[in-house]
Amino acid sequence: AAMLRAARRPVIIAGGRAVRAADLPALARVLDAPLVMTTNGRGILPPGDPLAVTLSAPMPETRALVAGADVVLAIGTELGPTDYDMWEDGGLAIPGALTRVDIDPRQALRGHPPALLVPGCAGLAASALLAALAGHAPAGGGAVRAAAAQAALAALDPLMQADLALLARVRDAVPGAL
C-alpha cells in the first residue's frame, strides 16, 4: 500500500485469477491507475471504462504504458509468455517497481523479479489494499494514460476491427458475458 500510495504513474496488470476480485475496479479508481487486462482478465472493468486497457499486452502502446509506470501492481497474472509474447523479444519491460500478488509464491518469483511479493488471493489482496488506501489522493492522469494506449485500437487493420466489432456484438447480446 505504501508503494502504491507514493506512486505518481501506477499501472495495474490483472490476469484471469483476478476476475473475481470484486474490489479491483475500486482499487484502480482510488489509485487512478490504468488497468491492463490480459486475455483471461477481460471484463474486470466494463467496456468504455476510462481506466480500462483492453489492448493486448504485447502491443507497443500497452508496453509503453507499462514501461512508463513508476509502480506496477501485477495481480492474478503469471506474467507468462502467452499473455505477453515474451518469446518474441525477451519480455515485457517493467523498469518501475513491480509488486506481484499471486496465490503461488514460487510462480510469482518466475520471470521478472518483483520488488515486493504478496503471496495470496487476488480478491483478498485487492480488498486489503483498497482498505489501506482509504483517503488516498492520487496524482491523476490515469484515464489520459489509459486512453493513449487504447487509441491504438483505431489503428488496427480493418479485418481485426471487424473481428472486435463482432465480439462486441456478442458481448452486448449475451447477458453477463465478459
mmCIF file of C-alpha atoms in Angstrom:
data_model
loop_
_atom_site.group_PDB
_atom_site.id
_atom_site.type_symbol
_atom_site.label_atom_id
_atom_site.label_comp_id
_atom_site.label_asym_id
_atom_site.label_seq_id
_atom_site.Cartn_x
_atom_site.Cartn_y
_atom_site.Cartn_z
ATOM 1 C CA ALA A 1 0.000 0.000 0.000
ATOM 2 C CA ALA A 2 2.865 2.385 0.785
ATOM 3 C CA MET A 3 4.453 1.793 -2.636
ATOM 4 C CA LEU A 4 1.124 2.426 -4.370
ATOM 5 C CA ARG A 5 0.402 5.492 -2.237
ATOM 6 C CA ALA A 6 3.744 7.019 -3.289
ATOM 7 C CA ALA A 7 3.266 6.182 -6.989
ATOM 8 C CA ARG A 8 2.777 9.007 -9.473
ATOM 9 C CA ARG A 9 2.166 6.790 -12.530
ATOM 10 C CA PRO A 10 0.792 3.456 -11.253
ATOM 11 C CA VAL A 11 -0.445 0.729 -13.584
ATOM 12 C CA ILE A 12 -2.307 -2.441 -12.671
ATOM 13 C CA ILE A 13 -1.915 -5.602 -14.754
ATOM 14 C CA ALA A 14 -4.691 -8.086 -13.992
ATOM 15 C CA GLY A 15 -4.976 -11.651 -15.174
ATOM 16 C CA GLY A 16 -7.528 -14.419 -15.078
ATOM 17 C CA ARG A 17 -7.070 -15.113 -11.389
ATOM 18 C CA ALA A 18 -8.245 -11.561 -10.659
ATOM 19 C CA VAL A 19 -11.611 -11.687 -12.465
ATOM 20 C CA ARG A 20 -13.454 -12.388 -9.228
ATOM 21 C CA ALA A 21 -11.570 -9.742 -7.232
ATOM 22 C CA ALA A 22 -14.640 -7.589 -6.599
ATOM 23 C CA ASP A 23 -12.676 -4.648 -5.154
ATOM 24 C CA LEU A 24 -10.157 -4.439 -8.005
ATOM 25 C CA PRO A 25 -12.162 -1.869 -10.048
ATOM 26 C CA ALA A 26 -12.496 0.335 -6.952
ATOM 27 C CA LEU A 27 -8.768 -0.054 -6.271
ATOM 28 C CA ALA A 28 -7.975 1.115 -9.812
ATOM 29 C CA ARG A 29 -10.188 4.164 -9.261
ATOM 30 C CA VAL A 30 -8.650 5.013 -5.869
ATOM 31 C CA LEU A 31 -5.190 4.844 -7.464
ATOM 32 C CA ASP A 32 -6.357 6.432 -10.734
ATOM 33 C CA ALA A 33 -4.379 3.613 -12.343
ATOM 34 C CA PRO A 34 -4.890 2.251 -15.854
ATOM 35 C CA LEU A 35 -5.893 -1.389 -15.552
ATOM 36 C CA VAL A 36 -4.362 -3.611 -18.247
ATOM 37 C CA MET A 37 -6.439 -6.767 -18.604
ATOM 38 C CA THR A 38 -4.811 -9.866 -20.031
ATOM 39 C CA THR A 39 -6.866 -12.081 -22.329
ATOM 40 C CA ASN A 40 -8.063 -14.061 -19.308
ATOM 41 C CA GLY A 41 -8.634 -10.881 -17.298
ATOM 42 C CA ARG A 42 -11.070 -9.280 -19.744
ATOM 43 C CA GLY A 43 -14.219 -7.957 -18.126
ATOM 44 C CA ILE A 44 -12.690 -6.812 -14.850
ATOM 45 C CA LEU A 45 -13.550 -3.289 -15.962
ATOM 46 C CA PRO A 46 -16.522 -2.804 -18.278
ATOM 47 C CA PRO A 47 -16.096 -1.708 -21.902
ATOM 48 C CA GLY A 48 -15.618 2.032 -22.136
ATOM 49 C CA ASP A 49 -14.376 2.464 -18.569
ATOM 50 C CA PRO A 50 -11.844 5.329 -18.663
ATOM 51 C CA LEU A 51 -9.202 3.252 -16.839
ATOM 52 C CA ALA A 52 -9.683 0.079 -18.913
ATOM 53 C CA VAL A 53 -6.884 -1.045 -21.196
ATOM 54 C CA THR A 54 -8.142 -3.908 -23.317
ATOM 55 C CA LEU A 55 -5.403 -3.616 -25.909
ATOM 56 C CA SER A 56 -3.322 -6.776 -25.665
ATOM 57 C CA ALA A 57 -0.195 -6.612 -23.543
ATOM 58 C CA PRO A 58 2.228 -7.316 -26.444
ATOM 59 C CA MET A 59 1.039 -4.225 -28.351
ATOM 60 C CA PRO A 60 3.612 -1.404 -28.359
ATOM 61 C CA GLU A 61 1.183 1.086 -26.796
ATOM 62 C CA THR A 62 0.411 -1.215 -23.879
ATOM 63 C CA ARG A 63 4.087 -1.969 -23.386
ATOM 64 C CA ALA A 64 4.839 1.773 -23.387
ATOM 65 C CA LEU A 65 2.158 2.333 -20.737
ATOM 66 C CA VAL A 66 3.689 -0.348 -18.500
ATOM 67 C CA ALA A 67 7.241 0.863 -19.150
ATOM 68 C CA GLY A 68 6.206 4.395 -18.153
ATOM 69 C CA ALA A 69 4.806 3.308 -14.787
ATOM 70 C CA ASP A 70 6.744 4.002 -11.616
ATOM 71 C CA VAL A 71 4.858 1.199 -9.815
ATOM 72 C CA VAL A 72 3.214 -1.822 -11.458
ATOM 73 C CA LEU A 73 0.796 -3.966 -9.487
ATOM 74 C CA ALA A 74 0.554 -7.381 -11.174
ATOM 75 C CA ILE A 75 -2.376 -9.224 -9.655
ATOM 76 C CA GLY A 76 -3.651 -12.635 -10.624
ATOM 77 C CA THR A 77 -1.342 -12.909 -13.621
ATOM 78 C CA GLU A 78 1.649 -15.138 -14.202
ATOM 79 C CA LEU A 79 3.245 -12.509 -16.432
ATOM 80 C CA GLY A 80 3.767 -15.520 -18.672
ATOM 81 C CA PRO A 81 4.831 -15.699 -22.300
ATOM 82 C CA THR A 82 1.354 -16.469 -23.659
ATOM 83 C CA ASP A 83 -0.059 -13.146 -22.458
ATOM 84 C CA TYR A 84 2.993 -11.039 -23.196
ATOM 85 C CA ASP A 85 4.650 -12.677 -26.247
ATOM 86 C CA MET A 86 7.925 -12.803 -24.324
ATOM 87 C CA TRP A 87 9.430 -15.327 -26.719
ATOM 88 C CA GLU A 88 9.368 -12.617 -29.398
ATOM 89 C CA ASP A 89 11.658 -10.059 -27.800
ATOM 90 C CA GLY A 90 12.697 -11.173 -24.346
ATOM 91 C CA GLY A 91 9.803 -9.895 -22.299
ATOM 92 C CA LEU A 92 7.720 -7.072 -21.038
ATOM 93 C CA ALA A 93 9.881 -4.179 -19.808
ATOM 94 C CA ILE A 94 8.958 -3.146 -16.271
ATOM 95 C CA PRO A 95 11.517 -0.540 -15.207
ATOM 96 C CA GLY A 96 9.338 0.659 -12.310
ATOM 97 C CA ALA A 97 8.853 -1.175 -9.031
ATOM 98 C CA LEU A 98 6.903 -4.386 -9.564
ATOM 99 C CA THR A 99 4.553 -5.650 -6.854
ATOM 100 C CA ARG A 100 3.180 -9.123 -7.540
ATOM 101 C CA VAL A 101 0.139 -10.640 -5.888
ATOM 102 C CA ASP A 102 -0.060 -14.357 -6.578
ATOM 103 C CA ILE A 103 -1.550 -17.286 -4.736
ATOM 104 C CA ASP A 104 1.596 -19.301 -5.583
ATOM 105 C CA PRO A 105 4.736 -17.521 -4.318
ATOM 106 C CA ARG A 106 7.005 -19.790 -6.371
ATOM 107 C CA GLN A 107 5.161 -18.825 -9.553
ATOM 108 C CA ALA A 108 5.416 -15.155 -8.638
ATOM 109 C CA LEU A 109 9.205 -15.404 -8.463
ATOM 110 C CA ARG A 110 9.472 -16.708 -12.039
ATOM 111 C CA GLY A 111 10.227 -14.225 -14.778
ATOM 112 C CA HIS A 112 10.572 -10.575 -13.885
ATOM 113 C CA PRO A 113 11.719 -10.299 -10.243
ATOM 114 C CA PRO A 114 9.273 -8.350 -8.078
ATOM 115 C CA ALA A 115 10.350 -5.556 -5.769
ATOM 116 C CA LEU A 116 7.628 -6.860 -3.455
ATOM 117 C CA LEU A 117 5.875 -10.212 -3.446
ATOM 118 C CA VAL A 118 2.474 -10.510 -1.789
ATOM 119 C CA PRO A 119 1.550 -14.189 -1.617
ATOM 120 C CA GLY A 120 -2.197 -14.545 -1.523
ATOM 121 C CA CYS A 121 -5.569 -14.449 -3.174
ATOM 122 C CA ALA A 122 -6.168 -11.615 -5.666
ATOM 123 C CA GLY A 123 -9.575 -10.821 -4.178
ATOM 124 C CA LEU A 124 -8.378 -10.629 -0.590
ATOM 125 C CA ALA A 125 -5.315 -8.602 -1.594
ATOM 126 C CA ALA A 126 -7.395 -6.109 -3.609
ATOM 127 C CA SER A 127 -9.787 -5.677 -0.667
ATOM 128 C CA ALA A 128 -6.932 -5.188 1.803
ATOM 129 C CA LEU A 129 -5.179 -2.690 -0.455
ATOM 130 C CA LEU A 130 -8.410 -0.769 -1.006
ATOM 131 C CA ALA A 131 -8.925 -0.509 2.759
ATOM 132 C CA ALA A 132 -5.306 0.516 3.328
ATOM 133 C CA LEU A 133 -5.556 3.242 0.682
ATOM 134 C CA ALA A 134 -8.734 4.837 2.036
ATOM 135 C CA GLY A 135 -8.462 8.595 1.690
ATOM 136 C CA HIS A 136 -5.634 8.390 -0.842
ATOM 137 C CA ALA A 137 -5.350 11.364 -3.213
ATOM 138 C CA PRO A 138 -3.850 10.057 -6.485
ATOM 139 C CA ALA A 139 -1.530 12.056 -8.713
ATOM 140 C CA GLY A 140 -4.106 11.876 -11.521
ATOM 141 C CA GLY A 141 -3.801 11.357 -15.235
ATOM 142 C CA GLY A 142 -4.681 7.657 -15.197
ATOM 143 C CA ALA A 143 -7.550 7.985 -17.660
ATOM 144 C CA VAL A 144 -5.375 10.003 -20.040
ATOM 145 C CA ARG A 145 -2.645 7.353 -19.931
ATOM 146 C CA ALA A 146 -5.194 4.551 -20.461
ATOM 147 C CA ALA A 147 -6.772 6.408 -23.385
ATOM 148 C CA ALA A 148 -3.383 6.858 -25.048
ATOM 149 C CA ALA A 149 -2.894 3.079 -25.042
ATOM 150 C CA GLN A 150 -6.482 2.348 -26.078
ATOM 151 C CA ALA A 151 -6.219 4.785 -29.010
ATOM 152 C CA ALA A 152 -4.173 2.165 -30.823
ATOM 153 C CA LEU A 153 -7.372 0.162 -31.332
ATOM 154 C CA ALA A 154 -8.385 2.661 -34.019
ATOM 155 C CA ALA A 155 -5.178 1.925 -35.933
ATOM 156 C CA LEU A 156 -5.754 -1.833 -36.108
ATOM 157 C CA ASP A 157 -6.266 -3.262 -39.573
ATOM 158 C CA PRO A 158 -9.884 -3.368 -40.827
ATOM 159 C CA LEU A 159 -10.153 -7.163 -40.537
ATOM 160 C CA MET A 160 -9.141 -7.091 -36.870
ATOM 161 C CA GLN A 161 -11.524 -4.184 -36.229
ATOM 162 C CA ALA A 162 -14.336 -6.225 -37.794
ATOM 163 C CA ASP A 163 -13.455 -9.176 -35.542
ATOM 164 C CA LEU A 164 -13.534 -6.913 -32.468
ATOM 165 C CA ALA A 165 -16.879 -5.435 -33.563
ATOM 166 C CA LEU A 166 -18.335 -8.946 -33.878
ATOM 167 C CA LEU A 167 -17.075 -9.866 -30.399
ATOM 168 C CA ALA A 168 -18.579 -6.644 -29.005
ATOM 169 C CA ARG A 169 -21.942 -7.514 -30.540
ATOM 170 C CA VAL A 170 -21.849 -10.962 -28.964
ATOM 171 C CA ARG A 171 -20.845 -9.461 -25.600
ATOM 172 C CA ASP A 172 -23.671 -6.917 -25.775
ATOM 173 C CA ALA A 173 -26.255 -9.550 -26.779
ATOM 174 C CA VAL A 174 -25.417 -12.123 -24.099
ATOM 175 C CA PRO A 175 -26.324 -11.038 -20.559
ATOM 176 C CA GLY A 176 -23.379 -11.304 -18.163
ATOM 177 C CA ALA A 177 -20.841 -12.052 -20.890
ATOM 178 C CA LEU A 178 -17.290 -10.870 -20.338
#
